[in-house]
Amino acid sequence: MTFLKPSRQFGFTIVELMVAMTIGLLIGLVVFAAYSSSIGAQRAQTDISRLEESARFGFDLLSRSIRRAGFRDTTSAYPLNFVGHRAQEFCSSDPTGAEIRATNNATTVDLGGGATETVLNSSDTITVRYFGQDNPAHTAADGVVLDCLGNAVRRGGGKADGSPIEDTIYVAADPANNNEPTLFCKTDSPAAGVNNNLALIPGVESMQLLYAEDTDGDTVANRYVPSNKVTSWDDVRGVLVSFVLRTPTQTGSDRSS
């Protein structure tokens, strides 16, 4: 008679299985933590890049707009039979008025035509005023002077009354972007048509401006003051601009208010 020797059965005990699961869980946690850290760092870097880009765009917008303030074409030789408005000199004491109009810690901003907008976070507002420039034939704008939305401006501003163009820059909530605080620009340039008030830079919480004023007439600014402290806009030689910007998501380590 032949007897079969029973074979030994191999497997894992409960203890061995729990140890293996624990090791696997620890490895998974390490991999997940490394992945999360990498994603967080990438998001933070993207947000930093976005902030820097928004700041550059904002400073460029304000720089170009402020440099236009007070511009009028005095170099072109107009024909004797030219019919149209001639650009007047800007002066706080004459009917044309100053090249800059501004408010400090504003709550609302006047957009012209009886329209107003609520200003966020006690931001400043600035309105720059200027004329444009015609082509040599005086039939259209030459495309050198542009409003804040990129439209070419004619020598007389293109308005029926020949008054200068006014570009107003301010901070307000953008209803088209979940009421995100945004830097807006409103222009009364006829070339802009109905789309004359646009949201330009999202994430701008505040804009603060200081004006370099020459109070002793030596052409050198000797003090920086907010708009409500400016003695004469004709003596302003420069503008100091500062922004507070934010990203759509919180990526910083400090979440305090």
Short mmCIF file of N, CA and C in Angstrom, two decimals, residues 58-239:
data_model
loop_
_atom_site.label_atom_id
_atom_site.label_comp_id
_atom_site.label_asym_id
_atom_site.label_seq_id
_atom_site.Cartn_x
_atom_site.Cartn_y
_atom_site.Cartn_z
N GLY A 58 0.51 96.61 -15.16
CA GLY A 58 -0.05 97.77 -14.48
C GLY A 58 0.87 98.97 -14.52
N PHE A 59 2.15 98.77 -14.23
CA PHE A 59 3.10 99.88 -14.27
C PHE A 59 3.26 100.42 -15.69
N ASP A 60 3.25 99.53 -16.68
CA ASP A 60 3.36 99.97 -18.06
C ASP A 60 2.13 100.79 -18.46
N LEU A 61 0.94 100.33 -18.06
CA LEU A 61 -0.28 101.07 -18.37
C LEU A 61 -0.26 102.46 -17.76
N LEU A 62 0.07 102.54 -16.46
CA LEU A 62 0.11 103.84 -15.80
C LEU A 62 1.21 104.72 -16.38
N SER A 63 2.36 104.13 -16.70
CA SER A 63 3.47 104.91 -17.25
C SER A 63 3.09 105.53 -18.58
N ARG A 64 2.53 104.72 -19.47
CA ARG A 64 2.14 105.24 -20.79
C ARG A 64 1.03 106.27 -20.67
N SER A 65 0.07 106.03 -19.79
CA SER A 65 -1.04 106.96 -19.63
C SER A 65 -0.57 108.30 -19.07
N ILE A 66 0.26 108.25 -18.03
CA ILE A 66 0.72 109.49 -17.40
C ILE A 66 1.61 110.29 -18.36
N ARG A 67 2.41 109.60 -19.17
CA ARG A 67 3.24 110.33 -20.15
C ARG A 67 2.39 111.03 -21.21
N ARG A 68 1.18 110.53 -21.46
CA ARG A 68 0.29 111.20 -22.43
C ARG A 68 -0.34 112.46 -21.85
N ALA A 69 -0.40 112.55 -20.53
CA ALA A 69 -1.10 113.67 -19.89
C ALA A 69 -0.52 115.01 -20.36
N GLY A 70 -1.39 115.87 -20.83
CA GLY A 70 -0.98 117.20 -21.27
C GLY A 70 -0.45 117.27 -22.68
N PHE A 71 -0.49 116.16 -23.44
CA PHE A 71 0.06 116.20 -24.80
C PHE A 71 -0.85 117.00 -25.72
N ARG A 72 -0.23 117.81 -26.57
CA ARG A 72 -0.92 118.48 -27.67
C ARG A 72 0.06 118.67 -28.80
N ASP A 73 -0.43 118.53 -30.00
CA ASP A 73 0.44 118.59 -31.18
C ASP A 73 0.73 120.05 -31.52
N THR A 74 1.98 120.46 -31.33
CA THR A 74 2.38 121.84 -31.65
C THR A 74 3.41 121.89 -32.78
N THR A 75 3.69 120.74 -33.39
CA THR A 75 4.76 120.69 -34.40
C THR A 75 4.24 120.67 -35.83
N SER A 76 3.02 120.19 -36.03
CA SER A 76 2.51 120.08 -37.40
C SER A 76 2.12 121.45 -37.94
N ALA A 77 2.42 121.66 -39.23
CA ALA A 77 2.04 122.90 -39.92
C ALA A 77 0.70 122.65 -40.60
N TYR A 78 -0.34 123.27 -40.08
CA TYR A 78 -1.67 123.03 -40.62
C TYR A 78 -1.96 124.00 -41.76
N PRO A 79 -2.66 123.54 -42.79
CA PRO A 79 -2.98 124.43 -43.94
C PRO A 79 -3.89 125.56 -43.50
N LEU A 80 -3.84 126.66 -44.26
CA LEU A 80 -4.62 127.84 -43.90
C LEU A 80 -6.11 127.56 -43.90
N ASN A 81 -6.54 126.67 -44.82
CA ASN A 81 -7.97 126.39 -44.91
C ASN A 81 -8.39 125.22 -44.03
N PHE A 82 -7.54 124.85 -43.08
CA PHE A 82 -7.86 123.71 -42.21
C PHE A 82 -9.06 124.04 -41.35
N VAL A 83 -10.01 123.12 -41.34
CA VAL A 83 -11.21 123.28 -40.52
C VAL A 83 -11.19 122.20 -39.44
N GLY A 84 -11.20 122.61 -38.22
CA GLY A 84 -11.17 121.64 -37.13
C GLY A 84 -10.73 122.31 -35.85
N HIS A 85 -10.73 121.55 -34.80
CA HIS A 85 -10.36 122.08 -33.49
C HIS A 85 -8.85 122.06 -33.32
N ARG A 86 -8.32 123.12 -32.81
CA ARG A 86 -6.89 123.19 -32.52
C ARG A 86 -6.66 122.86 -31.04
N ALA A 87 -5.64 122.07 -30.79
CA ALA A 87 -5.34 121.66 -29.42
C ALA A 87 -4.95 122.86 -28.59
N GLN A 88 -5.58 123.02 -27.46
CA GLN A 88 -5.27 124.12 -26.56
C GLN A 88 -4.20 123.72 -25.56
N GLU A 89 -3.59 124.72 -24.96
CA GLU A 89 -2.58 124.46 -23.94
C GLU A 89 -3.26 124.10 -22.62
N PHE A 90 -2.71 123.11 -21.93
CA PHE A 90 -3.25 122.72 -20.64
C PHE A 90 -2.73 123.67 -19.57
N CYS A 91 -3.65 124.15 -18.76
CA CYS A 91 -3.28 125.01 -17.64
C CYS A 91 -4.43 125.00 -16.64
N SER A 92 -4.08 124.86 -15.38
CA SER A 92 -5.13 124.76 -14.36
C SER A 92 -6.00 126.00 -14.31
N SER A 93 -5.48 127.13 -14.78
CA SER A 93 -6.21 128.39 -14.64
C SER A 93 -6.99 128.77 -15.89
N ASP A 94 -6.90 127.99 -16.99
CA ASP A 94 -7.66 128.36 -18.19
C ASP A 94 -8.76 127.34 -18.43
N PRO A 95 -9.64 127.59 -19.41
CA PRO A 95 -10.80 126.72 -19.61
C PRO A 95 -10.44 125.26 -19.91
N THR A 96 -9.30 125.01 -20.49
CA THR A 96 -8.94 123.63 -20.79
C THR A 96 -8.73 122.82 -19.52
N GLY A 97 -8.18 123.43 -18.50
CA GLY A 97 -7.97 122.75 -17.23
C GLY A 97 -6.67 121.98 -17.18
N ALA A 98 -6.44 121.34 -16.05
CA ALA A 98 -5.20 120.62 -15.82
C ALA A 98 -5.16 119.33 -16.62
N GLU A 99 -3.92 118.84 -16.83
CA GLU A 99 -3.73 117.61 -17.58
C GLU A 99 -4.03 116.37 -16.76
N ILE A 100 -4.10 116.50 -15.44
CA ILE A 100 -4.40 115.38 -14.54
C ILE A 100 -5.51 115.78 -13.58
N ARG A 101 -6.46 114.87 -13.43
CA ARG A 101 -7.47 115.00 -12.39
C ARG A 101 -7.42 113.71 -11.57
N ALA A 102 -7.41 113.83 -10.26
CA ALA A 102 -7.22 112.64 -9.44
C ALA A 102 -7.96 112.78 -8.13
N THR A 103 -8.22 111.63 -7.50
CA THR A 103 -8.82 111.59 -6.18
C THR A 103 -8.01 110.66 -5.29
N ASN A 104 -7.97 110.97 -4.01
CA ASN A 104 -7.22 110.18 -3.05
C ASN A 104 -8.19 109.41 -2.15
N ASN A 105 -7.91 108.11 -1.94
CA ASN A 105 -8.76 107.26 -1.10
C ASN A 105 -10.23 107.40 -1.49
N ALA A 106 -10.49 107.13 -2.75
CA ALA A 106 -11.83 107.35 -3.29
C ALA A 106 -12.80 106.25 -2.88
N THR A 107 -14.07 106.59 -2.84
CA THR A 107 -15.14 105.61 -2.65
C THR A 107 -15.92 105.40 -3.94
N THR A 108 -15.99 106.45 -4.77
CA THR A 108 -16.61 106.35 -6.09
C THR A 108 -15.75 107.14 -7.08
N VAL A 109 -15.96 106.86 -8.36
CA VAL A 109 -15.26 107.57 -9.41
C VAL A 109 -16.26 108.03 -10.45
N ASP A 110 -16.07 109.27 -10.92
CA ASP A 110 -16.93 109.85 -11.95
C ASP A 110 -16.44 109.39 -13.32
N LEU A 111 -17.30 108.66 -14.05
CA LEU A 111 -16.93 108.15 -15.37
C LEU A 111 -17.49 109.00 -16.50
N GLY A 112 -18.09 110.14 -16.17
CA GLY A 112 -18.63 111.03 -17.19
C GLY A 112 -20.05 110.64 -17.59
N GLY A 113 -20.79 111.63 -18.06
CA GLY A 113 -22.15 111.38 -18.50
C GLY A 113 -23.08 110.98 -17.36
N GLY A 114 -22.72 111.34 -16.14
CA GLY A 114 -23.54 111.00 -14.99
C GLY A 114 -23.29 109.61 -14.44
N ALA A 115 -22.40 108.84 -15.05
CA ALA A 115 -22.11 107.47 -14.59
C ALA A 115 -21.03 107.50 -13.52
N THR A 116 -21.23 106.67 -12.50
CA THR A 116 -20.23 106.53 -11.44
C THR A 116 -19.98 105.05 -11.18
N GLU A 117 -18.87 104.75 -10.52
CA GLU A 117 -18.51 103.37 -10.19
C GLU A 117 -17.95 103.35 -8.77
N THR A 118 -18.25 102.28 -8.04
CA THR A 118 -17.73 102.12 -6.69
C THR A 118 -16.26 101.70 -6.73
N VAL A 119 -15.43 102.41 -6.00
CA VAL A 119 -14.00 102.12 -5.94
C VAL A 119 -13.73 101.23 -4.73
N LEU A 120 -12.89 100.21 -4.92
CA LEU A 120 -12.60 99.25 -3.86
C LEU A 120 -11.41 99.68 -2.99
N ASN A 121 -11.50 99.33 -1.72
CA ASN A 121 -10.37 99.40 -0.79
C ASN A 121 -9.72 100.77 -0.69
N SER A 122 -10.53 101.82 -0.81
CA SER A 122 -10.02 103.20 -0.70
C SER A 122 -8.87 103.46 -1.67
N SER A 123 -8.96 102.89 -2.86
CA SER A 123 -7.92 103.10 -3.87
C SER A 123 -7.99 104.52 -4.42
N ASP A 124 -6.87 104.96 -4.96
CA ASP A 124 -6.84 106.25 -5.65
C ASP A 124 -7.37 106.08 -7.07
N THR A 125 -7.75 107.19 -7.67
CA THR A 125 -8.12 107.20 -9.08
C THR A 125 -7.32 108.29 -9.78
N ILE A 126 -7.14 108.13 -11.08
CA ILE A 126 -6.43 109.14 -11.86
C ILE A 126 -7.07 109.27 -13.24
N THR A 127 -7.26 110.51 -13.66
CA THR A 127 -7.76 110.80 -15.01
C THR A 127 -6.71 111.64 -15.72
N VAL A 128 -6.21 111.14 -16.84
CA VAL A 128 -5.23 111.89 -17.64
C VAL A 128 -5.95 112.48 -18.85
N ARG A 129 -5.56 113.69 -19.23
CA ARG A 129 -6.22 114.44 -20.31
C ARG A 129 -5.17 114.83 -21.34
N TYR A 130 -5.51 114.65 -22.61
CA TYR A 130 -4.53 114.89 -23.68
C TYR A 130 -5.25 115.01 -25.02
N PHE A 131 -4.56 115.56 -25.99
CA PHE A 131 -5.02 115.58 -27.37
C PHE A 131 -4.25 114.52 -28.16
N GLY A 132 -4.69 114.29 -29.38
CA GLY A 132 -4.02 113.31 -30.23
C GLY A 132 -3.17 113.96 -31.29
N GLN A 133 -2.99 113.25 -32.40
CA GLN A 133 -2.12 113.74 -33.48
C GLN A 133 -2.62 113.21 -34.81
N ASP A 134 -2.71 114.11 -35.80
CA ASP A 134 -3.20 113.74 -37.13
C ASP A 134 -2.09 113.26 -38.04
N ASN A 135 -2.49 112.62 -39.14
CA ASN A 135 -1.55 112.30 -40.20
C ASN A 135 -1.21 113.58 -40.98
N PRO A 136 -0.21 113.54 -41.86
CA PRO A 136 0.19 114.77 -42.58
C PRO A 136 -0.94 115.41 -43.39
N ALA A 137 -1.89 114.61 -43.84
CA ALA A 137 -2.99 115.15 -44.63
C ALA A 137 -4.13 115.68 -43.77
N HIS A 138 -4.03 115.48 -42.47
CA HIS A 138 -5.05 115.92 -41.53
C HIS A 138 -6.42 115.32 -41.84
N THR A 139 -6.40 114.06 -42.22
CA THR A 139 -7.65 113.38 -42.53
C THR A 139 -8.00 112.30 -41.49
N ALA A 140 -7.02 111.90 -40.70
CA ALA A 140 -7.24 110.85 -39.70
C ALA A 140 -6.10 110.88 -38.70
N ALA A 141 -6.25 110.11 -37.64
CA ALA A 141 -5.17 110.00 -36.66
C ALA A 141 -3.98 109.28 -37.27
N ASP A 142 -2.77 109.65 -36.85
CA ASP A 142 -1.58 109.00 -37.39
C ASP A 142 -1.21 107.73 -36.64
N GLY A 143 -1.94 107.41 -35.57
CA GLY A 143 -1.69 106.16 -34.86
C GLY A 143 -0.58 106.23 -33.83
N VAL A 144 0.00 107.41 -33.61
CA VAL A 144 1.08 107.54 -32.63
C VAL A 144 0.50 107.67 -31.22
N VAL A 145 -0.50 108.51 -31.06
CA VAL A 145 -1.13 108.71 -29.76
C VAL A 145 -2.33 107.77 -29.64
N LEU A 146 -2.30 106.90 -28.63
CA LEU A 146 -3.37 105.92 -28.42
C LEU A 146 -4.00 106.15 -27.06
N ASP A 147 -5.30 105.88 -26.95
CA ASP A 147 -5.94 105.94 -25.64
C ASP A 147 -5.58 104.69 -24.84
N CYS A 148 -6.07 104.59 -23.62
CA CYS A 148 -5.67 103.49 -22.74
C CYS A 148 -6.17 102.14 -23.21
N LEU A 149 -7.08 102.13 -24.20
CA LEU A 149 -7.57 100.87 -24.75
C LEU A 149 -6.99 100.58 -26.11
N GLY A 150 -6.03 101.42 -26.56
CA GLY A 150 -5.31 101.14 -27.80
C GLY A 150 -5.89 101.76 -29.04
N ASN A 151 -6.83 102.70 -28.91
CA ASN A 151 -7.43 103.35 -30.08
C ASN A 151 -6.67 104.63 -30.43
N ALA A 152 -6.45 104.86 -31.72
CA ALA A 152 -5.74 106.05 -32.18
C ALA A 152 -6.59 107.30 -31.94
N VAL A 153 -5.93 108.38 -31.51
CA VAL A 153 -6.62 109.61 -31.15
C VAL A 153 -6.22 110.72 -32.11
N ARG A 154 -7.20 111.45 -32.62
CA ARG A 154 -6.94 112.57 -33.53
C ARG A 154 -6.46 113.81 -32.78
N ARG A 155 -5.94 114.77 -33.55
CA ARG A 155 -5.35 115.97 -32.98
C ARG A 155 -6.32 116.72 -32.08
N GLY A 156 -7.55 116.88 -32.52
CA GLY A 156 -8.55 117.59 -31.72
C GLY A 156 -9.30 116.68 -30.78
N GLY A 157 -8.82 115.46 -30.62
CA GLY A 157 -9.49 114.51 -29.75
C GLY A 157 -10.60 113.74 -30.44
N GLY A 158 -11.05 114.24 -31.59
CA GLY A 158 -12.12 113.57 -32.32
C GLY A 158 -13.49 113.88 -31.79
N LYS A 159 -13.58 114.74 -30.78
CA LYS A 159 -14.89 115.10 -30.22
C LYS A 159 -15.47 116.30 -30.97
N ALA A 160 -16.78 116.39 -30.89
CA ALA A 160 -17.45 117.49 -31.58
C ALA A 160 -17.08 118.84 -31.00
N ASP A 161 -16.81 118.89 -29.69
CA ASP A 161 -16.48 120.17 -29.07
C ASP A 161 -14.98 120.42 -29.01
N GLY A 162 -14.17 119.48 -29.52
CA GLY A 162 -12.73 119.68 -29.55
C GLY A 162 -12.05 119.59 -28.20
N SER A 163 -12.73 119.04 -27.20
CA SER A 163 -12.13 118.92 -25.88
C SER A 163 -11.16 117.74 -25.85
N PRO A 164 -10.23 117.73 -24.92
CA PRO A 164 -9.23 116.66 -24.88
C PRO A 164 -9.84 115.32 -24.46
N ILE A 165 -9.13 114.26 -24.81
CA ILE A 165 -9.51 112.92 -24.40
C ILE A 165 -9.24 112.76 -22.91
N GLU A 166 -10.09 112.00 -22.23
CA GLU A 166 -9.89 111.72 -20.81
C GLU A 166 -9.90 110.21 -20.59
N ASP A 167 -8.81 109.68 -20.04
CA ASP A 167 -8.70 108.27 -19.66
C ASP A 167 -8.70 108.19 -18.14
N THR A 168 -9.64 107.44 -17.57
CA THR A 168 -9.75 107.30 -16.12
C THR A 168 -9.39 105.88 -15.72
N ILE A 169 -8.43 105.75 -14.79
CA ILE A 169 -7.96 104.45 -14.32
C ILE A 169 -8.32 104.32 -12.85
N TYR A 170 -8.94 103.18 -12.51
CA TYR A 170 -9.45 102.99 -11.15
C TYR A 170 -9.56 101.50 -10.83
N VAL A 171 -9.80 101.17 -9.56
CA VAL A 171 -9.94 99.78 -9.10
C VAL A 171 -11.39 99.55 -8.70
N ALA A 172 -12.00 98.49 -9.25
CA ALA A 172 -13.39 98.17 -8.93
C ALA A 172 -13.60 96.67 -9.08
N ALA A 173 -14.75 96.20 -8.60
CA ALA A 173 -15.10 94.78 -8.75
C ALA A 173 -15.53 94.51 -10.18
N ASP A 174 -15.09 93.38 -10.71
CA ASP A 174 -15.45 92.99 -12.08
C ASP A 174 -16.59 91.97 -12.02
N PRO A 175 -17.82 92.37 -12.34
CA PRO A 175 -18.94 91.44 -12.27
C PRO A 175 -18.82 90.28 -13.25
N ALA A 176 -18.02 90.44 -14.29
CA ALA A 176 -17.84 89.36 -15.26
C ALA A 176 -16.81 88.33 -14.81
N ASN A 177 -16.15 88.58 -13.65
CA ASN A 177 -15.12 87.68 -13.15
C ASN A 177 -15.28 87.48 -11.64
N ASN A 178 -16.50 87.08 -11.25
CA ASN A 178 -16.78 86.79 -9.84
C ASN A 178 -16.45 87.96 -8.91
N ASN A 179 -16.65 89.18 -9.42
CA ASN A 179 -16.39 90.40 -8.65
C ASN A 179 -14.95 90.49 -8.17
N GLU A 180 -14.04 89.93 -8.93
CA GLU A 180 -12.62 90.03 -8.61
C GLU A 180 -12.18 91.49 -8.66
N PRO A 181 -11.43 91.99 -7.66
CA PRO A 181 -10.92 93.36 -7.73
C PRO A 181 -10.01 93.52 -8.94
N THR A 182 -10.27 94.53 -9.74
CA THR A 182 -9.65 94.63 -11.06
C THR A 182 -9.31 96.08 -11.37
N LEU A 183 -8.24 96.27 -12.11
CA LEU A 183 -7.88 97.61 -12.59
C LEU A 183 -8.62 97.87 -13.90
N PHE A 184 -9.43 98.92 -13.91
CA PHE A 184 -10.23 99.29 -15.07
C PHE A 184 -9.65 100.54 -15.72
N CYS A 185 -9.98 100.71 -16.99
CA CYS A 185 -9.72 101.99 -17.67
C CYS A 185 -10.94 102.38 -18.48
N LYS A 186 -11.39 103.60 -18.28
CA LYS A 186 -12.52 104.17 -19.01
C LYS A 186 -12.00 105.35 -19.83
N THR A 187 -12.28 105.34 -21.13
CA THR A 187 -11.88 106.45 -22.00
C THR A 187 -13.11 107.05 -22.66
N ASP A 188 -13.07 108.37 -22.89
CA ASP A 188 -14.17 109.00 -23.64
C ASP A 188 -13.76 109.25 -25.09
N SER A 189 -12.73 108.56 -25.56
CA SER A 189 -12.30 108.67 -26.96
C SER A 189 -13.40 108.16 -27.88
N PRO A 190 -13.84 108.96 -28.85
CA PRO A 190 -14.87 108.49 -29.77
C PRO A 190 -14.48 107.21 -30.52
N ALA A 191 -13.18 107.01 -30.70
CA ALA A 191 -12.73 105.82 -31.43
C ALA A 191 -13.02 104.54 -30.66
N ALA A 192 -13.22 104.64 -29.34
CA ALA A 192 -13.47 103.46 -28.54
C ALA A 192 -14.90 102.96 -28.69
N GLY A 193 -15.81 103.82 -29.13
CA GLY A 193 -17.19 103.40 -29.30
C GLY A 193 -17.85 103.06 -27.98
N VAL A 194 -18.71 102.03 -28.01
CA VAL A 194 -19.45 101.66 -26.79
C VAL A 194 -18.59 100.84 -25.83
N ASN A 195 -17.55 100.20 -26.35
CA ASN A 195 -16.66 99.41 -25.49
C ASN A 195 -15.54 100.28 -24.94
N ASN A 196 -15.94 101.27 -24.15
CA ASN A 196 -14.97 102.27 -23.70
C ASN A 196 -14.60 102.14 -22.23
N ASN A 197 -15.09 101.08 -21.57
CA ASN A 197 -14.76 100.86 -20.16
C ASN A 197 -14.48 99.38 -19.97
N LEU A 198 -13.20 99.03 -19.86
CA LEU A 198 -12.82 97.63 -19.86
C LEU A 198 -12.01 97.25 -18.62
N ALA A 199 -12.22 96.02 -18.16
CA ALA A 199 -11.39 95.45 -17.09
C ALA A 199 -10.07 94.99 -17.70
N LEU A 200 -8.96 95.50 -17.18
CA LEU A 200 -7.66 95.23 -17.80
C LEU A 200 -6.80 94.27 -16.99
N ILE A 201 -6.72 94.44 -15.67
CA ILE A 201 -5.80 93.62 -14.87
C ILE A 201 -6.55 93.07 -13.66
N PRO A 202 -6.91 91.78 -13.66
CA PRO A 202 -7.58 91.21 -12.49
C PRO A 202 -6.61 91.02 -11.33
N GLY A 203 -7.15 91.02 -10.13
CA GLY A 203 -6.33 90.79 -8.95
C GLY A 203 -5.71 92.03 -8.34
N VAL A 204 -6.01 93.21 -8.88
CA VAL A 204 -5.48 94.45 -8.30
C VAL A 204 -6.41 94.89 -7.18
N GLU A 205 -5.98 94.75 -5.95
CA GLU A 205 -6.81 95.11 -4.81
C GLU A 205 -6.77 96.60 -4.50
N SER A 206 -5.63 97.23 -4.75
CA SER A 206 -5.50 98.63 -4.39
C SER A 206 -4.47 99.31 -5.29
N MET A 207 -4.71 100.58 -5.58
CA MET A 207 -3.76 101.43 -6.32
C MET A 207 -3.59 102.72 -5.53
N GLN A 208 -2.35 103.03 -5.19
CA GLN A 208 -2.05 104.25 -4.44
C GLN A 208 -1.04 105.08 -5.23
N LEU A 209 -1.29 106.39 -5.28
CA LEU A 209 -0.48 107.29 -6.10
C LEU A 209 0.02 108.47 -5.26
N LEU A 210 1.28 108.81 -5.46
CA LEU A 210 1.85 110.03 -4.89
C LEU A 210 2.40 110.87 -6.02
N TYR A 211 2.24 112.18 -5.90
CA TYR A 211 2.61 113.09 -6.98
C TYR A 211 3.82 113.93 -6.59
N ALA A 212 4.81 113.92 -7.48
CA ALA A 212 6.05 114.68 -7.26
C ALA A 212 5.82 116.12 -7.68
N GLU A 213 5.78 117.02 -6.72
CA GLU A 213 5.45 118.41 -6.99
C GLU A 213 6.67 119.31 -6.79
N ASP A 214 6.85 120.20 -7.75
CA ASP A 214 7.90 121.22 -7.68
C ASP A 214 7.28 122.49 -7.11
N THR A 215 7.54 122.76 -5.85
CA THR A 215 6.89 123.89 -5.19
C THR A 215 7.70 125.19 -5.24
N ASP A 216 8.97 125.10 -5.69
CA ASP A 216 9.78 126.32 -5.70
C ASP A 216 10.19 126.74 -7.11
N GLY A 217 9.64 126.09 -8.14
CA GLY A 217 9.85 126.54 -9.51
C GLY A 217 11.21 126.26 -10.10
N ASP A 218 11.97 125.32 -9.52
CA ASP A 218 13.30 125.03 -10.09
C ASP A 218 13.28 123.80 -11.01
N THR A 219 12.07 123.35 -11.38
CA THR A 219 11.83 122.20 -12.29
C THR A 219 12.21 120.85 -11.65
N VAL A 220 12.58 120.85 -10.39
CA VAL A 220 12.93 119.61 -9.68
C VAL A 220 11.90 119.39 -8.57
N ALA A 221 11.31 118.20 -8.55
CA ALA A 221 10.31 117.89 -7.53
C ALA A 221 10.96 117.84 -6.15
N ASN A 222 10.31 118.46 -5.17
CA ASN A 222 10.88 118.45 -3.82
C ASN A 222 9.92 117.89 -2.77
N ARG A 223 8.82 117.29 -3.21
CA ARG A 223 7.97 116.58 -2.28
C ARG A 223 7.03 115.64 -3.03
N TYR A 224 6.65 114.54 -2.37
CA TYR A 224 5.67 113.60 -2.90
C TYR A 224 4.43 113.65 -2.01
N VAL A 225 3.28 113.94 -2.61
CA VAL A 225 2.06 114.11 -1.83
C VAL A 225 0.90 113.41 -2.54
N PRO A 226 -0.15 113.02 -1.80
CA PRO A 226 -1.36 112.50 -2.45
C PRO A 226 -2.07 113.61 -3.20
N SER A 227 -3.04 113.22 -4.01
CA SER A 227 -3.68 114.19 -4.90
C SER A 227 -4.36 115.33 -4.15
N ASN A 228 -4.91 115.05 -2.96
CA ASN A 228 -5.61 116.11 -2.23
C ASN A 228 -4.66 117.11 -1.58
N LYS A 229 -3.34 116.86 -1.66
CA LYS A 229 -2.35 117.78 -1.10
C LYS A 229 -1.57 118.53 -2.19
N VAL A 230 -1.88 118.26 -3.47
CA VAL A 230 -1.19 118.94 -4.56
C VAL A 230 -1.63 120.40 -4.60
N THR A 231 -0.65 121.30 -4.60
CA THR A 231 -0.95 122.73 -4.63
C THR A 231 -1.32 123.19 -6.04
N SER A 232 -0.54 122.77 -7.03
CA SER A 232 -0.81 123.15 -8.42
C SER A 232 -0.44 121.98 -9.32
N TRP A 233 -1.40 121.50 -10.11
CA TRP A 233 -1.13 120.38 -11.02
C TRP A 233 -0.15 120.77 -12.12
N ASP A 234 -0.02 122.06 -12.39
CA ASP A 234 0.95 122.50 -13.39
C ASP A 234 2.37 122.27 -12.93
N ASP A 235 2.58 122.05 -11.63
CA ASP A 235 3.92 121.87 -11.08
C ASP A 235 4.25 120.41 -10.78
N VAL A 236 3.38 119.50 -11.16
CA VAL A 236 3.64 118.07 -10.93
C VAL A 236 4.64 117.57 -11.96
N ARG A 237 5.72 116.94 -11.49
CA ARG A 237 6.79 116.47 -12.38
C ARG A 237 6.84 114.95 -12.52
N GLY A 238 6.09 114.24 -11.71
CA GLY A 238 6.12 112.78 -11.80
C GLY A 238 5.08 112.18 -10.87
N VAL A 239 4.90 110.87 -11.00
CA VAL A 239 3.91 110.15 -10.20
C VAL A 239 4.56 108.86 -9.68
#
